[in-house]
Amino acid sequence: MPIPSRAELIDHLVRTRIAGAVATPRENNLDHYRRLAAGDRRHWLGLELGDRWTDEQDVLAVMAERCGVSDDLGHRSGQDTIDPELTVDGLERMATLLRKAAEGRQRVLLATGHPGGLLDVHHTTAKALRAAGCEIVRIPGGLRADDGVVCQFADIAVFEGGATLWHTHSPAPMATILDALAREGRPLPDLVVADHGWAGCAAQRGIDAVGYADSNDPALFLAEAEGTLRVAVPMDDHVVDPRFYEPMTAYLLHAAGLNAPY
């Protein structure tokens, strides 16, 4: 796949609505910011935010700065946005961590709560890291969390139930993996590449973690602002065609000095 320039990637992100005028409505974004500020742990994504983010307006300010949503307090409904420049900035910061992992042949765990959208992004990243000499962490077998199975598919940790890979924001699957690795006396990952509660839980445990995050996932951006999460890449995490992410993945791996396995 050709490697897009920064300008070409930004154009692609906007055309495919990975960034720019995204599908997530303003009402949904504000509802999630409000719930997080009210202490709803389902929106904390495995992070411990304490009483530091109890004002919805403070959450909105961070989301405007780091994600690119509108900072207009009077804008309560309709279209909201993700700044594609911030998306590419996040990819470049993530690339720095991937490059470091490759140079140090680190142990990397990749996981997703959005298998319908991001599974191939993570799988392509895993293949490139393995080719560069990284160890892709193999999770213990027989793990369960949230009334489902925590398993590994195409090198990526996922949540499965009823022979279906499930969308989940829960941190419990990642906690289950990390606890099982510790019980077996195996080293924890040096780096976690994930999203949702998978990324939040790992970051809260003190592991270097990077994650993709939608405009309605404020916890990961707050964690990045506080230095708990290394990188939060703002983007719509489930667009209509998963192949739309391929140029973005190619740009990421090229920036990391990795050979994209296409």
PDB file of C-alpha atoms in Angstrom:
ATOM      1  CA  MET A   1       0.000   0.000   0.000  1.00  0.00           C
ATOM      2  CA  PRO A   2       1.328   3.481  -0.840  1.00  0.00           C
ATOM      3  CA  ILE A   3       2.291   5.541   2.204  1.00  0.00           C
ATOM      4  CA  PRO A   4       0.171   8.708   2.237  1.00  0.00           C
ATOM      5  CA  SER A   5       1.720  12.062   2.980  1.00  0.00           C
ATOM      6  CA  ARG A   6       0.413  13.903   6.013  1.00  0.00           C
ATOM      7  CA  ALA A   7      -1.784  16.078   3.798  1.00  0.00           C
ATOM      8  CA  GLU A   8      -3.090  13.054   1.874  1.00  0.00           C
ATOM      9  CA  LEU A   9      -3.884  11.219   5.097  1.00  0.00           C
ATOM     10  CA  ILE A  10      -5.743  14.217   6.521  1.00  0.00           C
ATOM     11  CA  ASP A  11      -7.820  14.403   3.345  1.00  0.00           C
ATOM     12  CA  HIS A  12      -8.565  10.679   3.602  1.00  0.00           C
ATOM     13  CA  LEU A  13      -9.531  10.909   7.280  1.00  0.00           C
ATOM     14  CA  VAL A  14     -12.028  13.666   6.512  1.00  0.00           C
ATOM     15  CA  ARG A  15     -13.481  11.946   3.418  1.00  0.00           C
ATOM     16  CA  THR A  16     -14.053   8.676   5.284  1.00  0.00           C
ATOM     17  CA  ARG A  17     -15.235  10.437   8.462  1.00  0.00           C
ATOM     18  CA  ILE A  18     -12.550   8.874  10.623  1.00  0.00           C
ATOM     19  CA  ALA A  19     -12.016  12.496  11.620  1.00  0.00           C
ATOM     20  CA  GLY A  20     -13.577  15.806  10.646  1.00  0.00           C
ATOM     21  CA  ALA A  21     -17.388  15.731  10.729  1.00  0.00           C
ATOM     22  CA  VAL A  22     -17.723  12.349  12.454  1.00  0.00           C
ATOM     23  CA  ALA A  23     -20.832  10.231  12.942  1.00  0.00           C
ATOM     24  CA  THR A  24     -20.836  10.443  16.762  1.00  0.00           C
ATOM     25  CA  PRO A  25     -23.410  13.163  17.556  1.00  0.00           C
ATOM     26  CA  ARG A  26     -22.843  16.064  19.910  1.00  0.00           C
ATOM     27  CA  GLU A  27     -25.595  14.810  22.232  1.00  0.00           C
ATOM     28  CA  ASN A  28     -23.797  11.495  22.746  1.00  0.00           C
ATOM     29  CA  ASN A  29     -20.470  13.196  23.402  1.00  0.00           C
ATOM     30  CA  LEU A  30     -21.914  15.545  26.029  1.00  0.00           C
ATOM     31  CA  ASP A  31     -23.867  12.726  27.670  1.00  0.00           C
ATOM     32  CA  HIS A  32     -20.663  10.713  28.126  1.00  0.00           C
ATOM     33  CA  TYR A  33     -18.764  13.732  29.470  1.00  0.00           C
ATOM     34  CA  ARG A  34     -21.566  14.358  31.953  1.00  0.00           C
ATOM     35  CA  ARG A  35     -21.685  10.722  33.076  1.00  0.00           C
ATOM     36  CA  LEU A  36     -17.913  10.591  33.559  1.00  0.00           C
ATOM     37  CA  ALA A  37     -17.998  13.800  35.609  1.00  0.00           C
ATOM     38  CA  ALA A  38     -20.833  12.357  37.703  1.00  0.00           C
ATOM     39  CA  GLY A  39     -18.654   9.384  38.661  1.00  0.00           C
ATOM     40  CA  ASP A  40     -20.143   6.704  36.385  1.00  0.00           C
ATOM     41  CA  ARG A  41     -17.291   4.197  36.301  1.00  0.00           C
ATOM     42  CA  ARG A  42     -18.546   2.652  33.076  1.00  0.00           C
ATOM     43  CA  HIS A  43     -17.134   5.785  31.467  1.00  0.00           C
ATOM     44  CA  TRP A  44     -13.842   5.758  33.393  1.00  0.00           C
ATOM     45  CA  LEU A  45     -12.538   2.858  31.238  1.00  0.00           C
ATOM     46  CA  GLY A  46     -10.546   1.267  34.032  1.00  0.00           C
ATOM     47  CA  LEU A  47      -8.904   4.499  35.148  1.00  0.00           C
ATOM     48  CA  GLU A  48      -9.043   5.984  38.632  1.00  0.00           C
ATOM     49  CA  LEU A  49     -10.049   9.606  38.092  1.00  0.00           C
ATOM     50  CA  GLY A  50     -10.892  10.382  41.717  1.00  0.00           C
ATOM     51  CA  ASP A  51     -12.586  13.747  42.127  1.00  0.00           C
ATOM     52  CA  ARG A  52     -10.360  15.525  39.610  1.00  0.00           C
ATOM     53  CA  TRP A  53     -12.905  15.654  36.782  1.00  0.00           C
ATOM     54  CA  THR A  54     -16.262  16.393  38.412  1.00  0.00           C
ATOM     55  CA  ASP A  55     -17.023  19.406  36.220  1.00  0.00           C
ATOM     56  CA  GLU A  56     -18.418  18.565  32.792  1.00  0.00           C
ATOM     57  CA  GLN A  57     -17.000  21.814  31.427  1.00  0.00           C
ATOM     58  CA  ASP A  58     -13.468  20.810  32.452  1.00  0.00           C
ATOM     59  CA  VAL A  59     -13.914  17.522  30.583  1.00  0.00           C
ATOM     60  CA  LEU A  60     -15.192  19.382  27.529  1.00  0.00           C
ATOM     61  CA  ALA A  61     -12.179  21.705  27.612  1.00  0.00           C
ATOM     62  CA  VAL A  62      -9.769  18.759  27.473  1.00  0.00           C
ATOM     63  CA  MET A  63     -11.770  17.129  24.692  1.00  0.00           C
ATOM     64  CA  ALA A  64     -11.692  20.337  22.666  1.00  0.00           C
ATOM     65  CA  GLU A  65      -7.926  20.599  23.141  1.00  0.00           C
ATOM     66  CA  ARG A  66      -6.952  16.955  22.573  1.00  0.00           C
ATOM     67  CA  CYS A  67      -9.727  15.613  20.339  1.00  0.00           C
ATOM     68  CA  GLY A  68     -11.031  18.647  18.510  1.00  0.00           C
ATOM     69  CA  VAL A  69     -14.687  18.651  19.506  1.00  0.00           C
ATOM     70  CA  SER A  70     -16.430  22.018  19.614  1.00  0.00           C
ATOM     71  CA  ASP A  71     -15.601  24.049  22.725  1.00  0.00           C
ATOM     72  CA  ASP A  72     -18.885  25.988  22.432  1.00  0.00           C
ATOM     73  CA  LEU A  73     -20.791  25.375  25.672  1.00  0.00           C
ATOM     74  CA  GLY A  74     -23.992  26.390  23.882  1.00  0.00           C
ATOM     75  CA  HIS A  75     -23.597  23.715  21.203  1.00  0.00           C
ATOM     76  CA  ARG A  76     -25.777  20.977  22.685  1.00  0.00           C
ATOM     77  CA  SER A  77     -26.920  18.916  19.696  1.00  0.00           C
ATOM     78  CA  GLY A  78     -26.143  18.017  16.108  1.00  0.00           C
ATOM     79  CA  GLN A  79     -22.765  17.666  14.410  1.00  0.00           C
ATOM     80  CA  ASP A  80     -19.526  17.375  16.342  1.00  0.00           C
ATOM     81  CA  THR A  81     -15.984  17.049  15.092  1.00  0.00           C
ATOM     82  CA  ILE A  82     -12.589  15.430  15.550  1.00  0.00           C
ATOM     83  CA  ASP A  83      -9.648  17.517  14.373  1.00  0.00           C
ATOM     84  CA  PRO A  84      -7.758  15.422  11.772  1.00  0.00           C
ATOM     85  CA  GLU A  85      -4.554  17.316  12.545  1.00  0.00           C
ATOM     86  CA  LEU A  86      -4.809  16.005  16.113  1.00  0.00           C
ATOM     87  CA  THR A  87      -5.439  12.504  14.789  1.00  0.00           C
ATOM     88  CA  VAL A  88      -2.208  12.563  12.800  1.00  0.00           C
ATOM     89  CA  ASP A  89      -0.341  14.159  15.708  1.00  0.00           C
ATOM     90  CA  GLY A  90      -1.525  11.251  17.870  1.00  0.00           C
ATOM     91  CA  LEU A  91      -0.448   8.690  15.279  1.00  0.00           C
ATOM     92  CA  GLU A  92       3.013  10.238  15.190  1.00  0.00           C
ATOM     93  CA  ARG A  93       3.292  10.121  18.989  1.00  0.00           C
ATOM     94  CA  MET A  94       2.147   6.491  18.929  1.00  0.00           C
ATOM     95  CA  ALA A  95       4.739   5.764  16.243  1.00  0.00           C
ATOM     96  CA  THR A  96       7.476   6.966  18.584  1.00  0.00           C
ATOM     97  CA  LEU A  97       6.440   4.327  21.135  1.00  0.00           C
ATOM     98  CA  LEU A  98       6.211   1.617  18.462  1.00  0.00           C
ATOM     99  CA  ARG A  99       9.678   2.510  17.202  1.00  0.00           C
ATOM    100  CA  LYS A 100      11.035   2.271  20.755  1.00  0.00           C
ATOM    101  CA  ALA A 101       9.333  -1.117  21.187  1.00  0.00           C
ATOM    102  CA  ALA A 102      10.857  -2.423  17.970  1.00  0.00           C
ATOM    103  CA  GLU A 103      14.341  -1.141  18.804  1.00  0.00           C
ATOM    104  CA  GLY A 104      14.183  -2.725  22.256  1.00  0.00           C
ATOM    105  CA  ARG A 105      12.463  -5.925  21.063  1.00  0.00           C
ATOM    106  CA  GLN A 106       9.873  -5.328  23.710  1.00  0.00           C
ATOM    107  CA  ARG A 107       6.959  -7.512  24.778  1.00  0.00           C
ATOM    108  CA  VAL A 108       3.812  -5.989  23.292  1.00  0.00           C
ATOM    109  CA  LEU A 109       0.195  -6.846  24.023  1.00  0.00           C
ATOM    110  CA  LEU A 110      -2.452  -5.704  21.566  1.00  0.00           C
ATOM    111  CA  ALA A 111      -6.151  -5.729  22.410  1.00  0.00           C
ATOM    112  CA  THR A 112      -9.400  -4.265  21.176  1.00  0.00           C
ATOM    113  CA  GLY A 113     -12.893  -3.642  22.434  1.00  0.00           C
ATOM    114  CA  HIS A 114     -13.875  -2.643  18.897  1.00  0.00           C
ATOM    115  CA  PRO A 115     -13.229  -5.811  16.839  1.00  0.00           C
ATOM    116  CA  GLY A 116     -15.714  -4.764  14.165  1.00  0.00           C
ATOM    117  CA  GLY A 117     -13.672  -1.686  13.381  1.00  0.00           C
ATOM    118  CA  LEU A 118     -10.131  -1.963  14.686  1.00  0.00           C
ATOM    119  CA  LEU A 119      -9.186  -5.651  14.643  1.00  0.00           C
ATOM    120  CA  ASP A 120      -7.242  -5.366  11.399  1.00  0.00           C
ATOM    121  CA  VAL A 121      -5.516  -2.148  12.520  1.00  0.00           C
ATOM    122  CA  HIS A 122      -4.169  -3.967  15.567  1.00  0.00           C
ATOM    123  CA  HIS A 123      -3.407  -7.186  13.667  1.00  0.00           C
ATOM    124  CA  THR A 124      -1.379  -5.371  11.005  1.00  0.00           C
ATOM    125  CA  THR A 125       0.498  -3.544  13.760  1.00  0.00           C
ATOM    126  CA  ALA A 126       1.187  -6.834  15.548  1.00  0.00           C
ATOM    127  CA  LYS A 127       2.603  -8.419  12.393  1.00  0.00           C
ATOM    128  CA  ALA A 128       4.904  -5.461  11.796  1.00  0.00           C
ATOM    129  CA  LEU A 129       6.142  -5.489  15.385  1.00  0.00           C
ATOM    130  CA  ARG A 130       6.798  -9.233  15.324  1.00  0.00           C
ATOM    131  CA  ALA A 131       8.717  -8.892  12.069  1.00  0.00           C
ATOM    132  CA  ALA A 132      10.850  -6.239  13.785  1.00  0.00           C
ATOM    133  CA  GLY A 133      11.728  -8.645  16.597  1.00  0.00           C
ATOM    134  CA  CYS A 134       9.116  -7.832  19.248  1.00  0.00           C
ATOM    135  CA  GLU A 135       7.467 -10.538  21.292  1.00  0.00           C
ATOM    136  CA  ILE A 136       3.704 -10.389  20.851  1.00  0.00           C
ATOM    137  CA  VAL A 137       2.385 -11.464  24.242  1.00  0.00           C
ATOM    138  CA  ARG A 138       0.435 -14.717  24.128  1.00  0.00           C
ATOM    139  CA  ILE A 139      -2.286 -14.524  26.748  1.00  0.00           C
ATOM    140  CA  PRO A 140      -3.055 -17.441  29.095  1.00  0.00           C
ATOM    141  CA  GLY A 141      -5.861 -19.747  28.049  1.00  0.00           C
ATOM    142  CA  GLY A 142      -9.179 -20.323  29.768  1.00  0.00           C
ATOM    143  CA  LEU A 143      -9.750 -16.730  30.884  1.00  0.00           C
ATOM    144  CA  ARG A 144     -13.209 -15.373  31.648  1.00  0.00           C
ATOM    145  CA  ALA A 145     -14.523 -11.908  32.501  1.00  0.00           C
ATOM    146  CA  ASP A 146     -17.889 -10.144  32.370  1.00  0.00           C
ATOM    147  CA  ASP A 147     -19.706 -13.452  31.702  1.00  0.00           C
ATOM    148  CA  GLY A 148     -17.682 -14.052  28.560  1.00  0.00           C
ATOM    149  CA  VAL A 149     -14.380 -15.433  27.341  1.00  0.00           C
ATOM    150  CA  VAL A 150     -11.161 -13.458  27.023  1.00  0.00           C
ATOM    151  CA  CYS A 151      -9.262 -14.950  24.119  1.00  0.00           C
ATOM    152  CA  GLN A 152      -6.762 -14.098  21.418  1.00  0.00           C
ATOM    153  CA  PHE A 153      -7.676 -13.904  17.757  1.00  0.00           C
ATOM    154  CA  ALA A 154      -5.109 -13.038  15.088  1.00  0.00           C
ATOM    155  CA  ASP A 155      -2.675 -12.039  17.874  1.00  0.00           C
ATOM    156  CA  ILE A 156      -5.196  -9.602  19.375  1.00  0.00           C
ATOM    157  CA  ALA A 157      -6.866  -9.999  22.764  1.00  0.00           C
ATOM    158  CA  VAL A 158     -10.640  -9.767  22.405  1.00  0.00           C
ATOM    159  CA  PHE A 159     -13.825 -10.469  24.338  1.00  0.00           C
ATOM    160  CA  GLU A 160     -15.940 -13.323  23.035  1.00  0.00           C
ATOM    161  CA  GLY A 161     -19.376 -14.638  23.906  1.00  0.00           C
ATOM    162  CA  GLY A 162     -21.619 -17.061  22.084  1.00  0.00           C
ATOM    163  CA  ALA A 163     -19.106 -17.553  19.247  1.00  0.00           C
ATOM    164  CA  THR A 164     -19.132 -13.794  18.595  1.00  0.00           C
ATOM    165  CA  LEU A 165     -16.478 -11.144  19.184  1.00  0.00           C
ATOM    166  CA  TRP A 166     -18.051  -8.396  21.302  1.00  0.00           C
ATOM    167  CA  HIS A 167     -17.728  -4.645  21.463  1.00  0.00           C
ATOM    168  CA  THR A 168     -16.839  -3.762  25.054  1.00  0.00           C
ATOM    169  CA  HIS A 169     -15.684  -0.733  27.013  1.00  0.00           C
ATOM    170  CA  SER A 170     -15.000  -2.821  30.124  1.00  0.00           C
ATOM    171  CA  PRO A 171     -11.550  -2.918  31.760  1.00  0.00           C
ATOM    172  CA  ALA A 172     -12.246  -6.374  33.203  1.00  0.00           C
ATOM    173  CA  PRO A 173     -10.843  -8.393  30.279  1.00  0.00           C
ATOM    174  CA  MET A 174      -7.490  -6.599  30.442  1.00  0.00           C
ATOM    175  CA  ALA A 175      -7.392  -6.917  34.237  1.00  0.00           C
ATOM    176  CA  THR A 176      -8.022 -10.644  33.849  1.00  0.00           C
ATOM    177  CA  ILE A 177      -5.102 -11.004  31.428  1.00  0.00           C
ATOM    178  CA  LEU A 178      -2.655  -9.044  33.571  1.00  0.00           C
ATOM    179  CA  ASP A 179      -3.665 -10.941  36.722  1.00  0.00           C
ATOM    180  CA  ALA A 180      -3.266 -14.280  34.928  1.00  0.00           C
ATOM    181  CA  LEU A 181       0.195 -13.367  33.633  1.00  0.00           C
ATOM    182  CA  ALA A 182       1.236 -12.443  37.183  1.00  0.00           C
ATOM    183  CA  ARG A 183      -0.137 -15.715  38.584  1.00  0.00           C
ATOM    184  CA  GLU A 184       1.874 -17.682  36.046  1.00  0.00           C
ATOM    185  CA  GLY A 185       5.024 -15.751  36.905  1.00  0.00           C
ATOM    186  CA  ARG A 186       5.267 -14.353  33.392  1.00  0.00           C
ATOM    187  CA  PRO A 187       6.468 -10.808  32.730  1.00  0.00           C
ATOM    188  CA  LEU A 188       3.907  -8.135  32.053  1.00  0.00           C
ATOM    189  CA  PRO A 189       3.920  -6.372  28.680  1.00  0.00           C
ATOM    190  CA  ASP A 190       6.356  -3.540  28.127  1.00  0.00           C
ATOM    191  CA  LEU A 191       3.769  -1.852  25.923  1.00  0.00           C
ATOM    192  CA  VAL A 192       0.027  -2.207  25.406  1.00  0.00           C
ATOM    193  CA  VAL A 193      -1.593  -1.044  22.170  1.00  0.00           C
ATOM    194  CA  ALA A 194      -5.340  -1.018  22.602  1.00  0.00           C
ATOM    195  CA  ASP A 195      -8.516   1.041  23.026  1.00  0.00           C
ATOM    196  CA  HIS A 196     -11.396   1.477  25.497  1.00  0.00           C
ATOM    197  CA  GLY A 197     -11.038  -0.187  28.894  1.00  0.00           C
ATOM    198  CA  TRP A 198      -8.248  -2.429  27.621  1.00  0.00           C
ATOM    199  CA  ALA A 199      -5.995   0.627  27.283  1.00  0.00           C
ATOM    200  CA  GLY A 200      -7.305   2.361  30.404  1.00  0.00           C
ATOM    201  CA  CYS A 201      -6.763  -0.649  32.663  1.00  0.00           C
ATOM    202  CA  ALA A 202      -3.217  -1.232  31.427  1.00  0.00           C
ATOM    203  CA  ALA A 203      -2.321   2.432  31.893  1.00  0.00           C
ATOM    204  CA  GLN A 204      -3.788   2.444  35.385  1.00  0.00           C
ATOM    205  CA  ARG A 205      -1.618  -0.578  36.235  1.00  0.00           C
ATOM    206  CA  GLY A 206       1.462   1.484  35.331  1.00  0.00           C
ATOM    207  CA  ILE A 207       2.160  -0.156  31.969  1.00  0.00           C
ATOM    208  CA  ASP A 208       3.114   2.013  29.004  1.00  0.00           C
ATOM    209  CA  ALA A 209      -0.098   2.090  27.003  1.00  0.00           C
ATOM    210  CA  VAL A 210      -1.372   3.802  23.886  1.00  0.00           C
ATOM    211  CA  GLY A 211      -4.926   3.780  22.630  1.00  0.00           C
ATOM    212  CA  TYR A 212      -7.344   4.836  19.950  1.00  0.00           C
ATOM    213  CA  ALA A 213     -10.282   6.829  21.292  1.00  0.00           C
ATOM    214  CA  ASP A 214     -13.505   8.247  19.899  1.00  0.00           C
ATOM    215  CA  SER A 215     -14.923  11.651  20.768  1.00  0.00           C
ATOM    216  CA  ASN A 216     -17.295   9.988  23.258  1.00  0.00           C
ATOM    217  CA  ASP A 217     -14.445   8.225  25.138  1.00  0.00           C
ATOM    218  CA  PRO A 218     -13.179  11.131  27.265  1.00  0.00           C
ATOM    219  CA  ALA A 219     -11.434   9.037  29.928  1.00  0.00           C
ATOM    220  CA  LEU A 220      -8.498   8.136  27.700  1.00  0.00           C
ATOM    221  CA  PHE A 221      -7.893  11.783  26.798  1.00  0.00           C
ATOM    222  CA  LEU A 222      -8.021  12.775  30.464  1.00  0.00           C
ATOM    223  CA  ALA A 223      -5.535   9.999  31.228  1.00  0.00           C
ATOM    224  CA  GLU A 224      -3.225  11.288  28.525  1.00  0.00           C
ATOM    225  CA  ALA A 225      -3.540  14.819  29.922  1.00  0.00           C
ATOM    226  CA  GLU A 226      -2.573  13.506  33.365  1.00  0.00           C
ATOM    227  CA  GLY A 227       0.284  11.389  32.005  1.00  0.00           C
ATOM    228  CA  THR A 228      -1.235   8.017  32.899  1.00  0.00           C
ATOM    229  CA  LEU A 229      -1.827   6.974  29.288  1.00  0.00           C
ATOM    230  CA  ARG A 230       1.068   7.657  26.954  1.00  0.00           C
ATOM    231  CA  VAL A 231      -0.990   8.443  23.838  1.00  0.00           C
ATOM    232  CA  ALA A 232      -4.658   8.789  22.938  1.00  0.00           C
ATOM    233  CA  VAL A 233      -5.292   8.977  19.190  1.00  0.00           C
ATOM    234  CA  PRO A 234      -8.597  10.751  18.452  1.00  0.00           C
ATOM    235  CA  MET A 235     -10.701   9.149  15.719  1.00  0.00           C
ATOM    236  CA  ASP A 236     -14.026   7.528  14.988  1.00  0.00           C
ATOM    237  CA  ASP A 237     -13.337   3.957  16.055  1.00  0.00           C
ATOM    238  CA  HIS A 238     -16.010   2.266  13.944  1.00  0.00           C
ATOM    239  CA  VAL A 239     -16.565   3.714  10.484  1.00  0.00           C
ATOM    240  CA  VAL A 240     -18.660   2.004   7.816  1.00  0.00           C
ATOM    241  CA  ASP A 241     -15.766   0.092   6.213  1.00  0.00           C
ATOM    242  CA  PRO A 242     -12.797  -1.168   8.272  1.00  0.00           C
ATOM    243  CA  ARG A 243     -10.625  -0.899   5.147  1.00  0.00           C
ATOM    244  CA  PHE A 244     -10.828   2.881   5.507  1.00  0.00           C
ATOM    245  CA  TYR A 245      -8.265   2.546   8.304  1.00  0.00           C
ATOM    246  CA  GLU A 246      -5.621   0.986   6.032  1.00  0.00           C
ATOM    247  CA  PRO A 247      -3.950   4.257   4.902  1.00  0.00           C
ATOM    248  CA  MET A 248      -3.889   5.407   8.527  1.00  0.00           C
ATOM    249  CA  THR A 249      -2.216   2.166   9.612  1.00  0.00           C
ATOM    250  CA  ALA A 250       0.295   2.396   6.776  1.00  0.00           C
ATOM    251  CA  TYR A 251       1.180   5.961   7.820  1.00  0.00           C
ATOM    252  CA  LEU A 252       1.569   4.879  11.462  1.00  0.00           C
ATOM    253  CA  LEU A 253       3.876   1.974  10.694  1.00  0.00           C
ATOM    254  CA  HIS A 254       5.965   4.006   8.250  1.00  0.00           C
ATOM    255  CA  ALA A 255       6.388   6.744  10.872  1.00  0.00           C
ATOM    256  CA  ALA A 256       7.525   4.044  13.327  1.00  0.00           C
ATOM    257  CA  GLY A 257      10.117   2.731  10.888  1.00  0.00           C
ATOM    258  CA  LEU A 258       8.259  -0.556  10.518  1.00  0.00           C
ATOM    259  CA  ASN A 259       7.547  -2.426   7.328  1.00  0.00           C
ATOM    260  CA  ALA A 260       3.802  -2.677   6.738  1.00  0.00           C
ATOM    261  CA  PRO A 261       2.962  -6.358   6.014  1.00  0.00           C
ATOM    262  CA  TYR A 262       0.635  -5.721   3.068  1.00  0.00           C
TER     263      TYR A 262
END
